[in-house]
Tab-separated table of C-alpha atoms in Angstrom:
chain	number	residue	atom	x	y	z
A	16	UNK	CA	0.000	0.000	0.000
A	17	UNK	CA	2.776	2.275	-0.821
A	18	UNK	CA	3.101	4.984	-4.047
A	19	UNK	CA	6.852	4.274	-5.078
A	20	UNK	CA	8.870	6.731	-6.378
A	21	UNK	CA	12.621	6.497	-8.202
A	22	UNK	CA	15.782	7.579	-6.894
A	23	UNK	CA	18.532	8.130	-9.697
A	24	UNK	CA	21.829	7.958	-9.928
A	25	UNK	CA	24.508	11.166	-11.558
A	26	UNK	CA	23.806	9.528	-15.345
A	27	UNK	CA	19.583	9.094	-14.722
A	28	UNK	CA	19.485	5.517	-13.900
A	29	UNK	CA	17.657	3.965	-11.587
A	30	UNK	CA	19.678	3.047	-8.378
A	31	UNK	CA	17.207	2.718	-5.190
A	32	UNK	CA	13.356	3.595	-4.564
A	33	UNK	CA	11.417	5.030	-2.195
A	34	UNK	CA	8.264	4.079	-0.978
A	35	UNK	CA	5.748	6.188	0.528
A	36	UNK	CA	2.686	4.782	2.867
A	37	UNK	CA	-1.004	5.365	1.559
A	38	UNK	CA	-2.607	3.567	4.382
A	39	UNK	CA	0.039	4.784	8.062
A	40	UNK	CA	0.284	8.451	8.724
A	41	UNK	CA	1.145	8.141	11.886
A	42	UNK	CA	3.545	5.310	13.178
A	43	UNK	CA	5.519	4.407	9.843
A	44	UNK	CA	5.106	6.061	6.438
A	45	UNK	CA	8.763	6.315	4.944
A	46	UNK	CA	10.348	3.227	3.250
A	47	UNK	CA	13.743	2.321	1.481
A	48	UNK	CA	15.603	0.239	-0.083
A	49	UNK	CA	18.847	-1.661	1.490
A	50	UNK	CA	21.435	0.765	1.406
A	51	UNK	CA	19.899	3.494	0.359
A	52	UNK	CA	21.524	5.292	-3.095
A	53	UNK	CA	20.254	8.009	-5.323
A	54	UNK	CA	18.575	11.081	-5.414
A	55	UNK	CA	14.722	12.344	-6.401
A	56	UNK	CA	13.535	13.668	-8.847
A	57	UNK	CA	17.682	12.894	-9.805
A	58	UNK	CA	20.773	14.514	-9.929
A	59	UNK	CA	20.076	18.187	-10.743
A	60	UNK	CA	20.710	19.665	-14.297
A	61	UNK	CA	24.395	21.052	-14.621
A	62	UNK	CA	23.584	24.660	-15.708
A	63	UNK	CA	20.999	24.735	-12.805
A	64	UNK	CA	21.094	28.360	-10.805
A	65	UNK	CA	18.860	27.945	-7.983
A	66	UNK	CA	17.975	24.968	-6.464
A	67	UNK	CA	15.435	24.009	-4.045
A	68	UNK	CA	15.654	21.680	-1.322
A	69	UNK	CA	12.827	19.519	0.347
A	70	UNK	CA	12.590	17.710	3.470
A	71	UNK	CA	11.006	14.870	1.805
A	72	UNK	CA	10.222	13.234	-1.494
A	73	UNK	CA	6.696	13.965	-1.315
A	74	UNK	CA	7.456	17.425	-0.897
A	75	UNK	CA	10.033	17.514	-3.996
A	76	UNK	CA	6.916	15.666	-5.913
A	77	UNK	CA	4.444	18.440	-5.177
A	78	UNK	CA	6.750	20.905	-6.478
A	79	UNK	CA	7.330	19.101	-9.507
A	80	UNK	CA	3.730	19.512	-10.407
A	81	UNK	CA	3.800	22.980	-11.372
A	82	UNK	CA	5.947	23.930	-14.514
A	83	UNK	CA	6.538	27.353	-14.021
A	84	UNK	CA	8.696	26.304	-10.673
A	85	UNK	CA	10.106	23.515	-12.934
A	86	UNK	CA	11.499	26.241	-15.472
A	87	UNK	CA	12.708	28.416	-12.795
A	88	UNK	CA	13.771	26.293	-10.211
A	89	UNK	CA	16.206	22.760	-10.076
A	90	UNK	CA	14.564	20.532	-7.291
A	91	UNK	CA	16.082	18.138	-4.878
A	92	UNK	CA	14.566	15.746	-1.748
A	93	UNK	CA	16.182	15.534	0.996
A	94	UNK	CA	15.416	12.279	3.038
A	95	UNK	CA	14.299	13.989	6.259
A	96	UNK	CA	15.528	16.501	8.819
A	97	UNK	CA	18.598	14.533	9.203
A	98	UNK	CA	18.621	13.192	5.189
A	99	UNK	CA	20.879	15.589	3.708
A	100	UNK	CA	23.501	13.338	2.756
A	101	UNK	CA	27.244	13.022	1.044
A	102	UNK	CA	25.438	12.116	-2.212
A	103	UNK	CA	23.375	15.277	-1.964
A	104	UNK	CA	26.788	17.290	-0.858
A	105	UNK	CA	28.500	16.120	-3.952
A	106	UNK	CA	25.552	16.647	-6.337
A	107	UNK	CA	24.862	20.144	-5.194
A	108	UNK	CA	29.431	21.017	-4.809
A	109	UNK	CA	29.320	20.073	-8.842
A	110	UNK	CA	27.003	22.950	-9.532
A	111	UNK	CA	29.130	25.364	-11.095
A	112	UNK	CA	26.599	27.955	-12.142
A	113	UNK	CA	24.885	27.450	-8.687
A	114	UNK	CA	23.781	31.071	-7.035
A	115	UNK	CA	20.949	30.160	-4.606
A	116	UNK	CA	19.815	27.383	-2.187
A	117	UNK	CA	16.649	28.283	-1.245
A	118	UNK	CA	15.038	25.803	1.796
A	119	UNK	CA	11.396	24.418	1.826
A	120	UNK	CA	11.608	22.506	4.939
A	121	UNK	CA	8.586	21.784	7.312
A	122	UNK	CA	7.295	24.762	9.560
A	123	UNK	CA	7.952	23.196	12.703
A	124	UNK	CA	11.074	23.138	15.348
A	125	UNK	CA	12.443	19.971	13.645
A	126	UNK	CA	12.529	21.980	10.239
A	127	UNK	CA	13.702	24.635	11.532
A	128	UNK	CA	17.070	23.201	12.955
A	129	UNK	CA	17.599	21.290	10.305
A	130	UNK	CA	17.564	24.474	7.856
A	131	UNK	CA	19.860	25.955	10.591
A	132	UNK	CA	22.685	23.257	10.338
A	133	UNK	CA	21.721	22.534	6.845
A	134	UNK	CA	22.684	26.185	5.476
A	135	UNK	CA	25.667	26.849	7.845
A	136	UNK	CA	27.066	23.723	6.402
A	137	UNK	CA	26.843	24.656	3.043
A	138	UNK	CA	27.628	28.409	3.180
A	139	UNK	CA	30.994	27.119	4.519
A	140	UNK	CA	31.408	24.446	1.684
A	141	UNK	CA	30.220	27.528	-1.217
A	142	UNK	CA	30.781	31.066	0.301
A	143	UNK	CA	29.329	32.702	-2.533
A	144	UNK	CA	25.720	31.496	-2.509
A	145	UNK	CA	22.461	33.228	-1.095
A	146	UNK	CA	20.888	30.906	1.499
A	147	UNK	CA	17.230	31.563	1.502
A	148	UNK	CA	14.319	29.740	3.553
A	149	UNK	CA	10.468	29.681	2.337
A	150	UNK	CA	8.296	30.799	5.442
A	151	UNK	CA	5.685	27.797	5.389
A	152	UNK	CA	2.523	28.142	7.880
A	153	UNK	CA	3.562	26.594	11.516
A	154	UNK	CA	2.865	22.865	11.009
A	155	UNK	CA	2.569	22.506	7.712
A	156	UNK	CA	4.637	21.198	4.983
A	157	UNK	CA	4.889	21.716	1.157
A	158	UNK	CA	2.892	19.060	0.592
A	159	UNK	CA	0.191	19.797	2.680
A	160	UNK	CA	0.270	23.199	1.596
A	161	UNK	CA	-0.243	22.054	-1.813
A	162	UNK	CA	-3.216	19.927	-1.093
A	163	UNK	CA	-4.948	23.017	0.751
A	164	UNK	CA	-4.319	25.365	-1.431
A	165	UNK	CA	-3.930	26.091	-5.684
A	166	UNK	CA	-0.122	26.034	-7.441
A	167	UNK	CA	-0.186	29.618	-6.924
A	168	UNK	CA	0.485	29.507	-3.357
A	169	UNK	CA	4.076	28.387	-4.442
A	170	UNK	CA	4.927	31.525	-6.663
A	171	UNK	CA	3.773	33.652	-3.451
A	172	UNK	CA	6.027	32.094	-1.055
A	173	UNK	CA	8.921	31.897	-3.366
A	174	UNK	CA	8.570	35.552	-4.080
A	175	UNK	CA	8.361	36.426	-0.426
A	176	UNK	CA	11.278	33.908	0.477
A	177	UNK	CA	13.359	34.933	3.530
A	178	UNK	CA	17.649	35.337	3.012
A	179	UNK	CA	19.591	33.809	5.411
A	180	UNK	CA	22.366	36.227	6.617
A	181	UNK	CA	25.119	34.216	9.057
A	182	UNK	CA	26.626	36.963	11.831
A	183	UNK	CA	30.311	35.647	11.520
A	184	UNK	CA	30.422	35.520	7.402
A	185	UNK	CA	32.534	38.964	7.560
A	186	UNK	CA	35.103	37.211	10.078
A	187	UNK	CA	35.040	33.518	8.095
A	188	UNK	CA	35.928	35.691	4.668
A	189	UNK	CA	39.283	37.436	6.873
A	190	UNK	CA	39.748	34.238	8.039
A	191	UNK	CA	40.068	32.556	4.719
A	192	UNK	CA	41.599	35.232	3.102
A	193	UNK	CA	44.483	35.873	6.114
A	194	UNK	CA	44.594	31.419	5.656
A	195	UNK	CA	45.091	32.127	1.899
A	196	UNK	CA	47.558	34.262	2.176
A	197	UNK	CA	49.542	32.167	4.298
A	198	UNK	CA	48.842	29.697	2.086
A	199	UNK	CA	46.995	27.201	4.005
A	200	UNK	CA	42.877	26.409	3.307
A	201	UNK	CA	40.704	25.326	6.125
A	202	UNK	CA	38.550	22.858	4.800
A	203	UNK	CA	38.799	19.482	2.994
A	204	UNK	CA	37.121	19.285	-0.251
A	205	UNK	CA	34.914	16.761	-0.178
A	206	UNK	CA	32.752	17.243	-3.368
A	207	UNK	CA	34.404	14.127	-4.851
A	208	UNK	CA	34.564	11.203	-2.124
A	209	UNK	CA	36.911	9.298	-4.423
A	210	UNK	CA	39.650	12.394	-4.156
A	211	UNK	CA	39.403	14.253	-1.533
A	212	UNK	CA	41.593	17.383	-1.401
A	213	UNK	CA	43.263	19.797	0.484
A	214	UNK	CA	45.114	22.929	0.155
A	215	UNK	CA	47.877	23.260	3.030
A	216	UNK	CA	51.173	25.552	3.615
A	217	UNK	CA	53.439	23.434	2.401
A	218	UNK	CA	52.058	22.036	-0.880
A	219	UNK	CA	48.624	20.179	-2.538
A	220	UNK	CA	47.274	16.975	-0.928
A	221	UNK	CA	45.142	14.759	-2.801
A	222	UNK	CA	43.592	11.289	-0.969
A	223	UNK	CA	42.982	9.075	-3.809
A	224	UNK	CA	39.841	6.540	-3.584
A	225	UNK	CA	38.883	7.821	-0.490
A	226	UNK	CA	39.401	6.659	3.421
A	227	UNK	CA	38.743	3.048	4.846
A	228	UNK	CA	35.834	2.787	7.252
A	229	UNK	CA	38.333	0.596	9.718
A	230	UNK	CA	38.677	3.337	12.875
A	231	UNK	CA	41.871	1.897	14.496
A	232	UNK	CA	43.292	3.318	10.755
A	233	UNK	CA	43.897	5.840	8.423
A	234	UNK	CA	45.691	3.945	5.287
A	235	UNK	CA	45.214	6.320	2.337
A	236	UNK	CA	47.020	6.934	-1.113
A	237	UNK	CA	48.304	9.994	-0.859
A	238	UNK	CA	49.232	12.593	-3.661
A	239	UNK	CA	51.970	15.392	-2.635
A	240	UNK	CA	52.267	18.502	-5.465
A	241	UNK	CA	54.076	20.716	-5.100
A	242	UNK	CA	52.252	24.257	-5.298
A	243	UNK	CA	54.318	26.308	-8.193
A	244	UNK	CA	56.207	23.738	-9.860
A	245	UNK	CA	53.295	21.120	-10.430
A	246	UNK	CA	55.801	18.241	-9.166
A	247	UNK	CA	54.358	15.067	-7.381
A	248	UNK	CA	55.031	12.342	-5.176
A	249	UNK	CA	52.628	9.490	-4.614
A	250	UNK	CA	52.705	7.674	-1.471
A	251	UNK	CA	50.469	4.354	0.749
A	252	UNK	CA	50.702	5.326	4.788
A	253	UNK	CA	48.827	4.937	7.797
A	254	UNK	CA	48.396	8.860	8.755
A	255	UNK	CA	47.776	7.459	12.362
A	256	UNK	CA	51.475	6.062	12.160
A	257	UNK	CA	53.418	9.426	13.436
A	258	UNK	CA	56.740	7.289	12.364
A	259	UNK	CA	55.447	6.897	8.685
A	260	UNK	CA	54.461	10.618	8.638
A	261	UNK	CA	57.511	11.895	9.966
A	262	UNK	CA	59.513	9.797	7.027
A	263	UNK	CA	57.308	10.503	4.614
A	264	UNK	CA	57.469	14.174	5.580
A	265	UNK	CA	61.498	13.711	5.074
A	266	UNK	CA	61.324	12.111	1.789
A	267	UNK	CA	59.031	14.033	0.035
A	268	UNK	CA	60.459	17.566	1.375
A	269	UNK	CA	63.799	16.073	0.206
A	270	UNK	CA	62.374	15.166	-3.679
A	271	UNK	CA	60.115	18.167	-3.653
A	272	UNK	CA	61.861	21.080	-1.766
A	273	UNK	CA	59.384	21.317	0.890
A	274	UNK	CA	60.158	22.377	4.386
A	275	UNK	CA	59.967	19.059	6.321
A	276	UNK	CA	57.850	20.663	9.339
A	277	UNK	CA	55.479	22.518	7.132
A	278	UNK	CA	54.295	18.402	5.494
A	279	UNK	CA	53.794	17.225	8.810
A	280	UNK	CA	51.923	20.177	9.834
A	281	UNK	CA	49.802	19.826	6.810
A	282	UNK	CA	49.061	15.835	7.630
A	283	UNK	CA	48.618	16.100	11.001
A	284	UNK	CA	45.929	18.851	9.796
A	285	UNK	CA	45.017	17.116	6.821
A	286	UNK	CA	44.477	13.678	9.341
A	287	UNK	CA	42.448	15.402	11.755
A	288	UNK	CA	39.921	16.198	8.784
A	289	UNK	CA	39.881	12.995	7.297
A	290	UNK	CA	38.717	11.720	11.293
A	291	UNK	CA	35.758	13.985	11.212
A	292	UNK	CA	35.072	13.662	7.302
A	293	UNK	CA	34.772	10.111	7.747
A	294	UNK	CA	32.795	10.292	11.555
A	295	UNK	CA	30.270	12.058	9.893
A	296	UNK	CA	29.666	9.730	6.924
A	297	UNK	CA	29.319	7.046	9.433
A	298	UNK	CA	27.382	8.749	11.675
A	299	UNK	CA	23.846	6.838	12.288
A	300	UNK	CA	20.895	8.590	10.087
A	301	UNK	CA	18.536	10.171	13.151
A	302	UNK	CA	15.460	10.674	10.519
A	303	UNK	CA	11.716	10.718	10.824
A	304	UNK	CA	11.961	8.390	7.474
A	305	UNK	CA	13.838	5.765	8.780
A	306	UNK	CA	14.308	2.320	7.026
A	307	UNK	CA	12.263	-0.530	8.526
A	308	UNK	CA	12.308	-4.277	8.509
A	309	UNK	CA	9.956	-5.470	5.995
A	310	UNK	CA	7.304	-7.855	7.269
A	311	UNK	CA	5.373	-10.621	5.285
A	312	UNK	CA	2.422	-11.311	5.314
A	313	UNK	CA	0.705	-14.395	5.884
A	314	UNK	CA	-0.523	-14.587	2.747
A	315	UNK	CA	2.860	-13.710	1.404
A	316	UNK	CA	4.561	-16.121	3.272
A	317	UNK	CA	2.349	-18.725	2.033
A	318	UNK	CA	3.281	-17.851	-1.071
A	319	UNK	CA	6.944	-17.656	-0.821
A	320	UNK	CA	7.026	-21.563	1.179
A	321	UNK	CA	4.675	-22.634	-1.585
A	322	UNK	CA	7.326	-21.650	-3.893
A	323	UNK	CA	10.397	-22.748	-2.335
A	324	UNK	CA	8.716	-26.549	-2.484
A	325	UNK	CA	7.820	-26.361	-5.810
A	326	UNK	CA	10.104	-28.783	-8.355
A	327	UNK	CA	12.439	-27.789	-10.074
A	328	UNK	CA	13.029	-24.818	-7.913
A	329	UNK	CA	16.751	-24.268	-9.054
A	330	UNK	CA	15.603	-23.682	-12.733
A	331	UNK	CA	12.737	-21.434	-11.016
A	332	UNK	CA	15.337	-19.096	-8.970
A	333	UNK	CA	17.813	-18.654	-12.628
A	334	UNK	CA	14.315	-17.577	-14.209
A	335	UNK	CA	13.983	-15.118	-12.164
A	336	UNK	CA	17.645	-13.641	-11.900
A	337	UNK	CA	17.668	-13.415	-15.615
A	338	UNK	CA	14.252	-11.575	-15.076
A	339	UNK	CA	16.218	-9.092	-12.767
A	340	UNK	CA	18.650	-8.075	-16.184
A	341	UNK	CA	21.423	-10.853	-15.662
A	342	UNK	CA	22.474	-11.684	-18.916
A	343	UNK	CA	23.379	-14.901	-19.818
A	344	UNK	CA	25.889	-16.877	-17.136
A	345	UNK	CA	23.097	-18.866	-16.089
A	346	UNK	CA	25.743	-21.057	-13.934
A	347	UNK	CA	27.066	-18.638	-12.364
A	348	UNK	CA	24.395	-16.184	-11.607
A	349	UNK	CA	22.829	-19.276	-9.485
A	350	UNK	CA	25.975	-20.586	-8.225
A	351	UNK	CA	26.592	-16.849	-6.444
A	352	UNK	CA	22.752	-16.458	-5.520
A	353	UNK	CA	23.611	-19.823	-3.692
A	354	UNK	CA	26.622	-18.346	-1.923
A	355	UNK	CA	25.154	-15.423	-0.731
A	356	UNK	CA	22.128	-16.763	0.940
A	357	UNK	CA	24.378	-19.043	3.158
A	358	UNK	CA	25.314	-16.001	4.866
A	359	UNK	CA	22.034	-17.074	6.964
A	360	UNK	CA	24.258	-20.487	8.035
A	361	UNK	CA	26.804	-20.907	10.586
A	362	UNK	CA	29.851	-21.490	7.886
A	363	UNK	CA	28.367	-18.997	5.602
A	364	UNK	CA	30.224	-19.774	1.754
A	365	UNK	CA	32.561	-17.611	-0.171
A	366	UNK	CA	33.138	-16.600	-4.257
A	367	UNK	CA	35.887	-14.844	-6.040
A	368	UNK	CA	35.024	-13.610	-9.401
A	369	UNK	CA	37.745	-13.866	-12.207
A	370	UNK	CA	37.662	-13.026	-15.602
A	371	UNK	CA	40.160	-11.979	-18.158
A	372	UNK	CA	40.959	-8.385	-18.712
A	373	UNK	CA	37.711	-6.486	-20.261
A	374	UNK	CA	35.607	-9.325	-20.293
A	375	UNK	CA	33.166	-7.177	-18.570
């Protein structure tokens, strides 16, 4: 009993789905997928100069409704009060031509905060943009708005939007610029997860493919370049190992004409952001749309045992992965389906996949 709407990856596939309750408003409404991916309505068009963001899908879909905010406006759901995630970070960091953010969370306290962390995050990620906040009637959402009212109501509100102004932008710009000028940035650049970057005093620091989720680590690849002369050194450490960063620090001052203290400076700095970068990826999602244990019904159960006893079940199972877009390798798509549901016995199985090179 659920309207289900798709959540697409950065080329417009489909890569997860949300589910939204037409029977439970009060204890559950939002579903998702396992391991949640995508965005709705998708990835927002490159040229896009103002964007709006939701608090939920539902509000994103009522927006989408009426074509003169569609022209005007790129829209993006958020997945609750605490649903603004790294995939919404990175979509919204590669907007170039990106001017103005404008907020159309709920009019309650919840809402509220959340538009309060929500925009002091991003003004630090993107200085330049206007931060703005629609002023929606205490308790209600976009949605409900919609329902109460005609399309119009929209235009109104967006016209009458309120700007966000943040009391310590004049001291942030100083201290950027005085950090600049010294040569050293204060943030990491996150906007793509699979290089991080960051701009120290003694040179350029790139982490390629990203940080391991093992906390008793921090094993990266690690990119050194040298700031004028474009020269690079390439490096595997543990950043929590102060003997490999003190080496490290030696050997690539040594090849690059760096100041030895001014590298470990920079990764001991550069360390301290990849802890909190990756403490907030893993952080738990506290959301009102939380993902819940599906449960069968007894019908549906029926079914399913009714199935599983059938003949020929084997045969049965491949049908049904092909069904799913597995092309061909009939042996082994069943052979790895096999594998992975022993995970539910003691001595769960294992598979290694080999092919030759470009065999897809």
């Amino acid at each position: 009993y659920c309207i289900v709407f798709a959540l697409r990856d950065s080329v417009g596939q489909i890569s997860g789905m949300y589910f939204r309750s037409t029977i439970n408003d009060q204890d559950q409404r939002h579903y998702y997928l396992k391991d949640r991916r995508g965005l709705y309505p998708g990835y927002p068009e490159p040229g896009v100069s103002r964007l709006i963001l939701t608090e939920s899908v539902i509000d994103a879909a009522t927006l989408l409704q009426d074509g003169e905010i569609r022209k005007g406006y790129g829209i993006l759901a958020c997945y609750g009060t605490n649903g603004l995630t790294a995939e919404h970070e990175a979509a919204i960091l590669g907007l170039k031509g990106l001017r103005e953010i404008i907020f159309a969370f709920d009019g309650d306290e919840a809402g509220n905060k959340a538009v309060a962390k929500y925009s002091a995050l991003l003004k630090g990620r993107l200085p330049h943009l206007v931060i703005s906040t629609l002023q929606l009637p205490e308790g209600e959402d976009v949605n409900s708005v919609g329902v109460s009212h005609t399309s119009v109501v929209f235009t109104e509100l967006l016209s009458g939007r309120t700007e966000l102004f943040f009391s310590s932008e004049v001291s942030v710009e100083k201290t950027k610029q005085s950090s600049l000028e010294e040569g050293e940035a204060s943030v990491l650049d996150v906007s793509n997860p699979y290089k991080l970057s960051y701009v120290g005093k003694g040179g350029n620091y790139y982490v390629q493919g990203g940080v391991g989720k093992q906390l008793d680590s921090m094993k990266v690849t690690l990119v050194v370049e040298h700031k004028e002369s474009g020269h690079k050194s390439r490096n595997k450490l543990d950043l929590y190992e102060d003997k490999q960063v003190e080496r490290l620090s030696r050997e690539v001052g040594e090849k690059l004409g760096i100041r030895k203290d001014m590298l470990e400076q920079d990764l001991y700095r550069l360390t301290d952001l990849l802890d909190e970068y990756r403490e907030r990826e893993q952080a738990p999602v506290e959301s009102s749309e939380q993902t819940v244990a599906y449960k069968m019904s007894e019908t549906e159960r029926h079914e399913a045992i009714g199935f599983l006893r059938q003949e020929g079940l084997l045969e049965a199972l491949n049908e049904l992965l092909g069904g799913t877009g597995i092309v061909g390798e009939d042996n082994n798509r069943l052979f790895l389906l096999l594998v992975a549901l022993s995970y539910k016995m003691a001595a769960p199985l294992h598979a290694l996949i080999q092919g030759s090179s470009g065999s897809g």
